[in-house]
Tab-separated table of C-alpha atoms (C1' of nucleotides) in Angstrom:
chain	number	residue	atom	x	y	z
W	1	UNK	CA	86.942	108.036	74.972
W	2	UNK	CA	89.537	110.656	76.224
W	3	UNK	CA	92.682	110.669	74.175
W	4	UNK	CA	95.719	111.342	76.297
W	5	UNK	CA	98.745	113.860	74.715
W	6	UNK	CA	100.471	111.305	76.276
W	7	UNK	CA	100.611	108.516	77.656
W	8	UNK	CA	101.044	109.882	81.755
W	9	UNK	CA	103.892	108.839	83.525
W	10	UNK	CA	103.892	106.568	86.460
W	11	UNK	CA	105.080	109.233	88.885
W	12	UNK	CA	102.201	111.437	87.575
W	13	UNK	CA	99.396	108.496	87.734
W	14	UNK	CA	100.219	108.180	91.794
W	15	UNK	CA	99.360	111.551	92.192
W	16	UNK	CA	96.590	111.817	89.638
W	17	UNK	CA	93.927	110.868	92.751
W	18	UNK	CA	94.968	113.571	95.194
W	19	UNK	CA	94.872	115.828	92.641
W	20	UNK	CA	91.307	114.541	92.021
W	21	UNK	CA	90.557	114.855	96.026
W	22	UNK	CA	91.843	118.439	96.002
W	23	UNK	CA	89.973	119.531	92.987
W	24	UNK	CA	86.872	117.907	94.820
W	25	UNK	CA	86.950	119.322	98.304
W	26	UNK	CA	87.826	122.743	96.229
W	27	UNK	CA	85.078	122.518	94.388
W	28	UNK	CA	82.900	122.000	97.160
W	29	UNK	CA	83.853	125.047	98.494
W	30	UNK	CA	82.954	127.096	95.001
W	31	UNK	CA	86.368	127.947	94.321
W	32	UNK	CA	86.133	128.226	91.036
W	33	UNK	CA	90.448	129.262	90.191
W	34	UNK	CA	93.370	127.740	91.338
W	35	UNK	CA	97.156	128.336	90.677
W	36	UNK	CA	99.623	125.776	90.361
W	37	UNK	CA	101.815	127.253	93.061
W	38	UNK	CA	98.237	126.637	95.383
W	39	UNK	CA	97.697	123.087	94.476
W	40	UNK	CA	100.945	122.594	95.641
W	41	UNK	CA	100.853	123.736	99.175
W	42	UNK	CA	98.017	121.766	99.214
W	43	UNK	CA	99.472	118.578	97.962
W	44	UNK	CA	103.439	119.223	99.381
W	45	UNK	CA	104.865	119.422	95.825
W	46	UNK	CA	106.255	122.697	93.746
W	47	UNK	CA	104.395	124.688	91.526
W	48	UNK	CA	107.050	123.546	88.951
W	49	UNK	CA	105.668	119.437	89.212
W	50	UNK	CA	102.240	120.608	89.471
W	51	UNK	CA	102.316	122.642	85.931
W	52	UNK	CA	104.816	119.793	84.291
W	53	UNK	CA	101.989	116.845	85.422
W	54	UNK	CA	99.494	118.907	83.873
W	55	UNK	CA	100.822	119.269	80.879
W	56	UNK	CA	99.971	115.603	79.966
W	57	UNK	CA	96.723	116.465	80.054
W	58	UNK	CA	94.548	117.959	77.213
W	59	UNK	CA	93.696	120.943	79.382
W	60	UNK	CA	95.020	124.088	80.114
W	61	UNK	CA	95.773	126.911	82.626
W	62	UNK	CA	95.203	130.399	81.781
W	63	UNK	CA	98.253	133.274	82.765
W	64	UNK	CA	97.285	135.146	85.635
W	65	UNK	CA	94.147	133.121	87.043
W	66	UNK	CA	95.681	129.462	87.172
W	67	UNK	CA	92.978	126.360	86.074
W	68	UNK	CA	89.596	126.186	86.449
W	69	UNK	CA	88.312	124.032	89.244
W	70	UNK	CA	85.176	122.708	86.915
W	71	UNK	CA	87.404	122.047	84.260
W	72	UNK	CA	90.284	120.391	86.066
W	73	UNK	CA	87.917	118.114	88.107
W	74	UNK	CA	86.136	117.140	84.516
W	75	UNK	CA	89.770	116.501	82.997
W	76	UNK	CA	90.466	114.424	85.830
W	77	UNK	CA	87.305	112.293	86.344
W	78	UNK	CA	88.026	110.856	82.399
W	79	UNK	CA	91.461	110.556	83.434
W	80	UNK	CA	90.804	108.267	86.184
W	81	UNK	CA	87.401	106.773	85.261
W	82	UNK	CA	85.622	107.966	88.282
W	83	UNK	CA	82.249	108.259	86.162
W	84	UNK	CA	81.903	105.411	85.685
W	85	UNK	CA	81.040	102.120	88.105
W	86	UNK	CA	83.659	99.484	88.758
W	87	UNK	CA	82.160	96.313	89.194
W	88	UNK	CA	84.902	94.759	92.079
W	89	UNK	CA	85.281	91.426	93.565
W	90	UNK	CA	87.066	90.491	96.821
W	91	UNK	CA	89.508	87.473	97.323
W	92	UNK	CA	89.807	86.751	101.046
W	93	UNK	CA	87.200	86.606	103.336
W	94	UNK	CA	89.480	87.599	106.287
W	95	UNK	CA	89.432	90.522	108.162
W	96	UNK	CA	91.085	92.378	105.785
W	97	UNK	CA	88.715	91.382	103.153
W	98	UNK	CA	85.622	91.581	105.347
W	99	UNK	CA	86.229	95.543	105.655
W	100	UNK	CA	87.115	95.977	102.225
W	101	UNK	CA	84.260	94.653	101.106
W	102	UNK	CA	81.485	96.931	103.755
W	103	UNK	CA	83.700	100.178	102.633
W	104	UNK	CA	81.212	102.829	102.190
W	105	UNK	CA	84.039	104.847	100.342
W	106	UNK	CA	84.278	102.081	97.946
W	107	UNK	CA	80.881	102.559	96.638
W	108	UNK	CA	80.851	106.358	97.296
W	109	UNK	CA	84.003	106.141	94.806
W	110	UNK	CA	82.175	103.685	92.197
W	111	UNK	CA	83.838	100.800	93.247
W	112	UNK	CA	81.021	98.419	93.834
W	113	UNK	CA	81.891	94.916	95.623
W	114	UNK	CA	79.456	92.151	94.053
W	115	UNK	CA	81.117	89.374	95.650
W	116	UNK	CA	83.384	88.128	98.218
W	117	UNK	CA	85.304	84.583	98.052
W	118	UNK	CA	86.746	82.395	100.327
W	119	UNK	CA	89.292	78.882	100.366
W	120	UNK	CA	87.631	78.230	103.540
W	121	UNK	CA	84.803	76.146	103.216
W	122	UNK	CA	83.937	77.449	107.248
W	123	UNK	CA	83.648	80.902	105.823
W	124	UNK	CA	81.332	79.682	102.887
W	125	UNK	CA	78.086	81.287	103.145
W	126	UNK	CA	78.527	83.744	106.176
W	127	UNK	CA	77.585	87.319	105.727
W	128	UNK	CA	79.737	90.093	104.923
W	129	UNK	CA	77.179	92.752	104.822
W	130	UNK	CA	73.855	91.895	102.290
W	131	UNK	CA	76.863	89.413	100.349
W	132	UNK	CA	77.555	85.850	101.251
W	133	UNK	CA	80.665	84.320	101.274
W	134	UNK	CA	81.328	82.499	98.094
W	135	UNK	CA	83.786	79.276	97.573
W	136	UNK	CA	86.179	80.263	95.128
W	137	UNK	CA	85.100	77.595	92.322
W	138	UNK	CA	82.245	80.356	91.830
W	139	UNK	CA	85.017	82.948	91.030
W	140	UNK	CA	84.968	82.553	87.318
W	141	UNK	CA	81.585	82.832	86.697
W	142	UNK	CA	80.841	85.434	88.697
W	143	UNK	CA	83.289	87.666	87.247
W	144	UNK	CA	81.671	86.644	83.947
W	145	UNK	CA	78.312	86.906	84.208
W	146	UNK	CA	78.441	89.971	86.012
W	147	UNK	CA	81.260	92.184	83.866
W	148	UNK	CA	83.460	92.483	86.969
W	149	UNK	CA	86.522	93.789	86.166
W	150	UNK	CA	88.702	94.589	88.507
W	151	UNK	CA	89.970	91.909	91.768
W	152	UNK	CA	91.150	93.004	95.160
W	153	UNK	CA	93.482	90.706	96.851
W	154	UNK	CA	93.064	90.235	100.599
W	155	UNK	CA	94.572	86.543	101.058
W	156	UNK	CA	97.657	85.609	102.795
W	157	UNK	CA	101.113	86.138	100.440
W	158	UNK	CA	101.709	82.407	100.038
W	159	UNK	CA	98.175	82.328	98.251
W	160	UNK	CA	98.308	85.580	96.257
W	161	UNK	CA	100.033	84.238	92.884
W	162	UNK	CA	97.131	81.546	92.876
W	163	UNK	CA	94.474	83.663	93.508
W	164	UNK	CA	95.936	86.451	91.288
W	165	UNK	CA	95.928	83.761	88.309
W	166	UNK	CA	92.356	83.033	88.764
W	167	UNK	CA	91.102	86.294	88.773
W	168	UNK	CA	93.493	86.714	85.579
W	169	UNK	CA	91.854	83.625	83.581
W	170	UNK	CA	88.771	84.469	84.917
W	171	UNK	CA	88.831	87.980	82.852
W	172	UNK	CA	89.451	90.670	85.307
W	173	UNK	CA	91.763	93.600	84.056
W	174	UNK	CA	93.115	95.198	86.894
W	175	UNK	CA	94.498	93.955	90.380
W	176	UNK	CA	94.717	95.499	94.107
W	177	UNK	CA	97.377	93.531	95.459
W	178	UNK	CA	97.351	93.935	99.344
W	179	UNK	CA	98.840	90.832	100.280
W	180	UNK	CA	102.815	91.025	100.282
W	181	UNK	CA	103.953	88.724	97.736
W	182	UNK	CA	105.028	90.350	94.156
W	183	UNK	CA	102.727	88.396	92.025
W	184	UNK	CA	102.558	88.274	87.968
W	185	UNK	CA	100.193	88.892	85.617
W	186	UNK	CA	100.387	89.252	81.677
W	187	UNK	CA	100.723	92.607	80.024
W	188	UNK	CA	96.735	94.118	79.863
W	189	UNK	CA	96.396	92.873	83.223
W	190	UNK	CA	96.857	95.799	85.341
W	191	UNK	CA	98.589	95.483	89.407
W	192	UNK	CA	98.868	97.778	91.999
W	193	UNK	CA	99.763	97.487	95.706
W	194	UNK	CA	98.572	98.686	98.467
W	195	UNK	CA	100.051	97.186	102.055
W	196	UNK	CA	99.148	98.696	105.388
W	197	UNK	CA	101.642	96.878	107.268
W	198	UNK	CA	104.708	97.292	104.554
W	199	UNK	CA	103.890	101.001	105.647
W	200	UNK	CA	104.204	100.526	109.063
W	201	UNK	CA	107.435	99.077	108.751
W	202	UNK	CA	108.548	101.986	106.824
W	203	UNK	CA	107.154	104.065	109.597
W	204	UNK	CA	108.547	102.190	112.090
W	205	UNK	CA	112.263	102.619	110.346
W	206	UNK	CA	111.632	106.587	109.637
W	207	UNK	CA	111.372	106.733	113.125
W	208	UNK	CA	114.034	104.408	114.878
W	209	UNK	CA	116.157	106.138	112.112
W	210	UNK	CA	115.096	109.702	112.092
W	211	UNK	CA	114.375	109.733	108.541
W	212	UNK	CA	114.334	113.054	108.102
W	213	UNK	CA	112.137	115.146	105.385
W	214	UNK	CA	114.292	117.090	102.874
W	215	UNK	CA	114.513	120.305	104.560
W	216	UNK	CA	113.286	123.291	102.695
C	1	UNK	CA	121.289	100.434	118.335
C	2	UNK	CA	122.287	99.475	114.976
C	3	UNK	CA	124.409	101.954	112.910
C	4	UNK	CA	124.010	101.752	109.028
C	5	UNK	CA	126.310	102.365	106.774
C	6	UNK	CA	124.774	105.579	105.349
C	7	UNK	CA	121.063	106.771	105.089
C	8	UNK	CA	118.577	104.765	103.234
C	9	UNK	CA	117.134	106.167	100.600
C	10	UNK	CA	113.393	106.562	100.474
C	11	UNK	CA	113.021	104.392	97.232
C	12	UNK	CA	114.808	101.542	98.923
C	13	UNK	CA	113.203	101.756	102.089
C	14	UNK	CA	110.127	101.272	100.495
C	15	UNK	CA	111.785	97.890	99.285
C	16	UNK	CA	112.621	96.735	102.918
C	17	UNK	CA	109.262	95.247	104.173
C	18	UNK	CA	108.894	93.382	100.651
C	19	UNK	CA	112.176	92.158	101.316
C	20	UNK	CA	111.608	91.306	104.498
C	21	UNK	CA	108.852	89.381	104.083
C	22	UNK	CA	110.297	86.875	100.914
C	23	UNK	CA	113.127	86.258	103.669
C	24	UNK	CA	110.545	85.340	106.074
C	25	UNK	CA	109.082	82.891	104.120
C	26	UNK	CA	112.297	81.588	102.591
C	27	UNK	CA	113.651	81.193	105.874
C	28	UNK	CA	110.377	79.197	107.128
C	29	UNK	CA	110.784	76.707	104.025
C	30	UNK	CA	114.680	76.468	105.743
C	31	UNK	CA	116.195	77.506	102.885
C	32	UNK	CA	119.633	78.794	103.560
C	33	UNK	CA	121.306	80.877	101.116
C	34	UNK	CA	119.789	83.295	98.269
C	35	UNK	CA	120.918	84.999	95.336
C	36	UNK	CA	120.434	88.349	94.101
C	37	UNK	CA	119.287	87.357	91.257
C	38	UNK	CA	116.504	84.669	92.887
C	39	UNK	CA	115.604	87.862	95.025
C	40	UNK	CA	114.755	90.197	92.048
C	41	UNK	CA	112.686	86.825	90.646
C	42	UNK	CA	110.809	86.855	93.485
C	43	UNK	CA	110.013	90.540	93.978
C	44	UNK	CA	110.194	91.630	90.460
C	45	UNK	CA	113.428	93.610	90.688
C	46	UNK	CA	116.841	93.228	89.152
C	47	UNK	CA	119.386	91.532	90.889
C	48	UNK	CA	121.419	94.782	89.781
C	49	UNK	CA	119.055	96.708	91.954
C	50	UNK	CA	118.901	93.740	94.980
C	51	UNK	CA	122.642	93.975	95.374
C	52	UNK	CA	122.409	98.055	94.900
C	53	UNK	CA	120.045	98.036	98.100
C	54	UNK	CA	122.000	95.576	100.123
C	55	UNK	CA	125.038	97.779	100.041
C	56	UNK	CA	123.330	100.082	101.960
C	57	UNK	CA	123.577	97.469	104.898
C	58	UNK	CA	125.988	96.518	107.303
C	59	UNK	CA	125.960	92.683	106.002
C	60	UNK	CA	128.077	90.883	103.156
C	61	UNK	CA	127.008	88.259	100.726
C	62	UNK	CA	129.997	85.750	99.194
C	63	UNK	CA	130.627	85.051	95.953
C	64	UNK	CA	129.120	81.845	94.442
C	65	UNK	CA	126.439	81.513	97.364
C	66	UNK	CA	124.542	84.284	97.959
C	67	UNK	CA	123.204	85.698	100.988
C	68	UNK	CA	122.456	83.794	104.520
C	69	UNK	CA	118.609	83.912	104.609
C	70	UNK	CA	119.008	84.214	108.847
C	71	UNK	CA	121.741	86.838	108.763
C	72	UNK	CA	119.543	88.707	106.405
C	73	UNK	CA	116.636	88.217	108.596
C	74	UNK	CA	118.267	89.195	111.288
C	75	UNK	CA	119.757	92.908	109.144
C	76	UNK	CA	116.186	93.573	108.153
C	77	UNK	CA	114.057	93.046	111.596
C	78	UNK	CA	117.204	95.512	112.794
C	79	UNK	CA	116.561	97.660	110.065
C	80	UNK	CA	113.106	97.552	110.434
C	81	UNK	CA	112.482	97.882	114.134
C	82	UNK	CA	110.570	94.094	113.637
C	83	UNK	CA	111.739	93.133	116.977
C	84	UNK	CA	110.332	95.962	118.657
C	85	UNK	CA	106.533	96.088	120.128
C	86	UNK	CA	105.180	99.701	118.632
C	87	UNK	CA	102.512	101.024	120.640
C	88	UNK	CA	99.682	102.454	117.896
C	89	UNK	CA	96.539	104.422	118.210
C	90	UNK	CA	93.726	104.653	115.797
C	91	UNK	CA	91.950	107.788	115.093
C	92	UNK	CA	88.932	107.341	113.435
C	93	UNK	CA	86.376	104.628	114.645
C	94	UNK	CA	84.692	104.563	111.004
C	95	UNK	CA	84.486	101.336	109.068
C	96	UNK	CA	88.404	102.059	108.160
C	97	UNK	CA	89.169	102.367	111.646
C	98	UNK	CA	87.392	99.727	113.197
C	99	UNK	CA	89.095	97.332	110.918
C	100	UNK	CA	92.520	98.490	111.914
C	101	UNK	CA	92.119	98.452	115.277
C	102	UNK	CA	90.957	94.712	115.066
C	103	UNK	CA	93.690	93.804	112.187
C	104	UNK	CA	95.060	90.887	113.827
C	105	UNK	CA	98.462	90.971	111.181
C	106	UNK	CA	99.340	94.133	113.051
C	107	UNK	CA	100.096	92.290	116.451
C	108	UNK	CA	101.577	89.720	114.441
C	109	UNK	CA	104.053	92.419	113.113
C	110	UNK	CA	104.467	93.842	116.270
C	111	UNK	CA	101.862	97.010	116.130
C	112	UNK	CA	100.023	97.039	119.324
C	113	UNK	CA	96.526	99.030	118.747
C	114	UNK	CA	96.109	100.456	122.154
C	115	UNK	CA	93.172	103.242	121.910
C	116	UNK	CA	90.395	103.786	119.435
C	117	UNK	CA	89.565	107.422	119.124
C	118	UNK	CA	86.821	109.696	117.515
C	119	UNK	CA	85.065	112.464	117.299
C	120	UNK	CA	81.585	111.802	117.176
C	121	UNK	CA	80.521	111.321	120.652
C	122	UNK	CA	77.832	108.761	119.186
C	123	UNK	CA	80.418	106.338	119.282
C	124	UNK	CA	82.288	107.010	122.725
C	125	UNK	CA	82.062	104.065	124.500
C	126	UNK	CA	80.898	101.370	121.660
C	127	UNK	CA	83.479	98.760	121.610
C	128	UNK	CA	86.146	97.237	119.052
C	129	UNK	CA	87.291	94.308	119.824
C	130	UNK	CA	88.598	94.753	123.534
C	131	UNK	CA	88.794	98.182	123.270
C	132	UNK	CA	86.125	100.974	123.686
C	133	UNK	CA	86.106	104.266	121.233
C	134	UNK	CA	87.149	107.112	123.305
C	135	UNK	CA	86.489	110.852	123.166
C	136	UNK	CA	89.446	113.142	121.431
C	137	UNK	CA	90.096	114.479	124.466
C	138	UNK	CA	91.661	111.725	125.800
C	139	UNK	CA	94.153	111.153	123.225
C	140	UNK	CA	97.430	113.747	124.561
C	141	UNK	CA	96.613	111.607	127.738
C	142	UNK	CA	96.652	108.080	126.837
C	143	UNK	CA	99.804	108.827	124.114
C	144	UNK	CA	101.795	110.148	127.169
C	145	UNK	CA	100.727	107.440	129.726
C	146	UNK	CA	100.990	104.609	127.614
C	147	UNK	CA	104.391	105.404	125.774
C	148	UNK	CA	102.357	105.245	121.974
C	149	UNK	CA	105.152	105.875	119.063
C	150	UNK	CA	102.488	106.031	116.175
C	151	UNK	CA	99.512	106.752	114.923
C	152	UNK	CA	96.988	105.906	112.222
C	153	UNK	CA	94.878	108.732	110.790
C	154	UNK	CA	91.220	107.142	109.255
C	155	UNK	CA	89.480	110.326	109.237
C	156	UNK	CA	87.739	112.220	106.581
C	157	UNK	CA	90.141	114.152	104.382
C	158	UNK	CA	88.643	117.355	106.154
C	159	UNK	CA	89.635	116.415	109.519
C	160	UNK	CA	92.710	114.882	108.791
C	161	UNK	CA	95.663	118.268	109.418
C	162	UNK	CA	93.603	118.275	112.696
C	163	UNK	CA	94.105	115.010	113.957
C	164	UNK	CA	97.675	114.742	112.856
C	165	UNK	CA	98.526	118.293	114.989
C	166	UNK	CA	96.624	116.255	117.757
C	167	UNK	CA	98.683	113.477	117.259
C	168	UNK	CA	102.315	115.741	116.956
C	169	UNK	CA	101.608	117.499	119.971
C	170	UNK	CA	100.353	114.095	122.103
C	171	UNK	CA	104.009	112.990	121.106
C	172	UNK	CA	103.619	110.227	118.678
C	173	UNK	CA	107.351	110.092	116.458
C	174	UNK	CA	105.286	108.342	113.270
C	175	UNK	CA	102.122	108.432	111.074
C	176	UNK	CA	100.089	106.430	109.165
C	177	UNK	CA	97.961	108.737	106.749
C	178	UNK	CA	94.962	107.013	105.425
C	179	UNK	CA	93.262	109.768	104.397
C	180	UNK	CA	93.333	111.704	100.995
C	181	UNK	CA	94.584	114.782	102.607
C	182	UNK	CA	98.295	115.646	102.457
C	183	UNK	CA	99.308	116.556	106.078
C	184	UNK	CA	101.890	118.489	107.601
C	185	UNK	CA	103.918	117.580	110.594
C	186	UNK	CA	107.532	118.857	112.319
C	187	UNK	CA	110.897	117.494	110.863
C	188	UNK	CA	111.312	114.687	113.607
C	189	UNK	CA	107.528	113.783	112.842
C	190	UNK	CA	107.795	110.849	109.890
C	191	UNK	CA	104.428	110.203	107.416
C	192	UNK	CA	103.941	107.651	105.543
C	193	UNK	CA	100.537	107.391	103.489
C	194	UNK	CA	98.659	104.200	102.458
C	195	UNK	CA	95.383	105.505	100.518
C	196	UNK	CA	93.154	102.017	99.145
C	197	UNK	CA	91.120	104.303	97.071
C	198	UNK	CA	93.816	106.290	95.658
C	199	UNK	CA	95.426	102.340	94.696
C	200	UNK	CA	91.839	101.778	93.042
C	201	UNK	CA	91.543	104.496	90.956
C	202	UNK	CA	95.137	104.635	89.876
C	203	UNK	CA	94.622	100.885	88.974
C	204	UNK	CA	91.282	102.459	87.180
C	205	UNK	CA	93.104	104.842	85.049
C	206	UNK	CA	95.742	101.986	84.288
C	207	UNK	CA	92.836	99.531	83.233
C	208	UNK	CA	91.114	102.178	80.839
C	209	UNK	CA	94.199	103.642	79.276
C	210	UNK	CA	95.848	100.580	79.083
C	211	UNK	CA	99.249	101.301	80.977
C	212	UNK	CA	101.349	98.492	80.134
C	213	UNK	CA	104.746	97.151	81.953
C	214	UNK	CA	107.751	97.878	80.513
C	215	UNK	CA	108.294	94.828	78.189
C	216	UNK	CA	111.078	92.338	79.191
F	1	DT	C1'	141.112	75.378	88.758
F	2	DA	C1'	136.842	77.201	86.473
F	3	DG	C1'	132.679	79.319	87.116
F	4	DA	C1'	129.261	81.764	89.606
F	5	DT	C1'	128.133	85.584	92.212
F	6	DT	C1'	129.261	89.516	94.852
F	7	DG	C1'	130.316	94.652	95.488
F	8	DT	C1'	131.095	98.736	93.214
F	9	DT	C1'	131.806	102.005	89.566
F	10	DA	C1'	130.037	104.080	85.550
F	11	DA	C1'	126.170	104.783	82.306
F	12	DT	C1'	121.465	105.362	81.581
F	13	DC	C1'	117.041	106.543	82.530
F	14	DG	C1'	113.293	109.044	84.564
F	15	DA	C1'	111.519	112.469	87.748
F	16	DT	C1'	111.890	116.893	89.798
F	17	DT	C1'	113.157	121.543	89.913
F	18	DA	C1'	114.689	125.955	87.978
F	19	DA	C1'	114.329	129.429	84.751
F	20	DC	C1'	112.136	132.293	81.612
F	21	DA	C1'	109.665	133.750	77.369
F	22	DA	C1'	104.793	133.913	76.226
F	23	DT	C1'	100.433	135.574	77.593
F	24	DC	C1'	96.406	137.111	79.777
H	1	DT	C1'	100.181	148.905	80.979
H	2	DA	C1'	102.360	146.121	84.753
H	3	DG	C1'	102.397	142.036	87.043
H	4	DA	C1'	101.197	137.362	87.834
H	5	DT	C1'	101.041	132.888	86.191
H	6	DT	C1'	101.232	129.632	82.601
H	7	DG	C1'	103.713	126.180	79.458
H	8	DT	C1'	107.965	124.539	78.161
H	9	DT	C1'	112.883	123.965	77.805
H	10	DA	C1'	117.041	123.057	80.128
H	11	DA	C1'	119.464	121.673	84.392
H	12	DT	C1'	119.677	118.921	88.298
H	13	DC	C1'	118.889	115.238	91.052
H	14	DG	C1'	118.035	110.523	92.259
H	15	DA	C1'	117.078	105.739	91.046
H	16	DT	C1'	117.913	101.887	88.114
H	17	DT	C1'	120.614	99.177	85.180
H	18	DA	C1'	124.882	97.552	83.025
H	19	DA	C1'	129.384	96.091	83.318
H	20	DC	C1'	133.216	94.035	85.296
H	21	DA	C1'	137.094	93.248	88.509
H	22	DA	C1'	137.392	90.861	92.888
H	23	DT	C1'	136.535	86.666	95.208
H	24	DC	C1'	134.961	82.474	97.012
DNA sequence: TAGATTGTTAATCGATTAACAATC
DNA sequence: TAGATTGTTAATCGATTAACAATC
């Protein structure tokens, strides 16, 4: 596998996937140069961050002509495993969960649902798509026998640490926490959040507060 | 309206709906008071950093209790803008959008989904929920006529600059960015971004290369 | 009172930006 | 060559943590 120069700082991990998006939709164009200076109007960030992010990578730049698009995009597919297929399982059969689980983009993205769970013994056995809603006592061996490895969260926050547990004895490795509640998991077990409505309260005080952007 | 005692800054902000949300549910278990430090416990923060963000607020603790969960309630849903209805439209009536403009947590939270838009004329007229996808034309008129704050962008990254100049010159004061594409608004425009794939793939990167937590 | 916890100041840490020699 | 753009070092900025006097 890929050996990092380093290991890449958080800041640079959050924007590793627009980078990856850019570099894509680029690329689909046959560009086949970019600059750090363009990247950055692209992404709303300075040449300067663009260049120092990059420099964690094994990859570089040439003077004059910027980085390769072909390159770049190959650099950044190892970097973020995107050849390669996630088996993903989703906790929460709600609507949250329901969408989650049809997402085209998941699968388009190699993120591949296998199952959906369920407390709700109602919900057991209804379709979400071709999958049927599983009781979570089916959890563990599911994630076994099929190599899943990675657990989305969809359930309400005062169920999140429980669920989060089970999918953590069960063998996942990573986490998509979208419920609210901060929950814990040992060290190789990986989390990271994603909340529509924590963003729409953000929203919602950027704009009864005029949050301004730093001007330029 | 509320006056605070200086700007939030961004990285606390982000904190605010987290925080919110523990007082919520400490508040429905009728707890009273709460430290800074049983705070931090709960959202995996140091009560250094819990009593660092509350000083940004209007609203004292005392020594040897803690805060008052209600009075705290009460600073945040200020802060926040939680007692407020926000009138929302969705653009994009894909799989993302459709399960937005259903998401019954956002009416809970006070986000009021009143139009479904998109561009493919296919879907003009096929129903979510209550409400029937309408044609992009519509949306300067139903943003004016219906006093909408916000919107949610769940377009292709191609389309999305396009729909968020839509949405600036309808009049919306916030938006939600689901897509991958960075977009550019006015200064009195706020963004905030929520991107579920970008969460997976970071969380991808973090399960192959092993990202660990800072140890305790 | 004695002890716990706040509010705030100062220190540390990490992320971003600026600057510029190296280089194509 | 001349000029543009990288890669990297140093400076700045902002966020987090530590420390502790004030206080209930």
């Amino acid at each position: 596998m890929l050996s990092l120069k380093k290991v890449i700082p958080p800041s640079v991990v959050k924007r590793l996937p627009r980078y990856f998006s850019c570099v894509q939709s680029l690329n689909a164009k046959e560009i086949e140069w970019v600059s750090s200076s363009e990247l950055a109007d692209l992404l709303g960030l300075t040449s300067s961050t663009v260049r120092q992010d990059f420099s964690c990578f094994d990859f570089s730049g040439i003077s004059k002509r910027g980085y390769n698009i072909v390159g770049l995009q190959k650099m950044l597919v190892e970097i973020l495993g995107a050849d390669m297929t996630w088996k993903v399982v989703v906790v929460g059969a709600g609507n949250m969960g329901r969408v989650l689980a049809l997402h085209e983009e998941f699968v388009r993205c190699g993120f591949d649902v296998v199952a959906v769970f369920d407390a709700d013994s109602e919900k057991h056995g209804t379709k979400v798509g071709e999958l049927k809603v599983l009781p979570m006592s089916d959890l563990a061996m599911i994630v076994e026998s099929q190599g899943v490895g990675m657990g989305i969260i969809a359930v309400p926050a005062a169920a999140a640490q429980d669920v989060a547990d089970l999918l953590v004895d069960a063998g996942v490795k990573g986490i998509l926490n979208m419920s609210m509640r901060n929950i814990i998991t040992p060290n190789d077990v990986s989390v990271t959040a994603s909340r529509i409505v924590a963003s729409l309260q953000q929203l919602s005080h950027c704009v009864l507060f005029s949050c301004g952007k730093k001007k330029k």
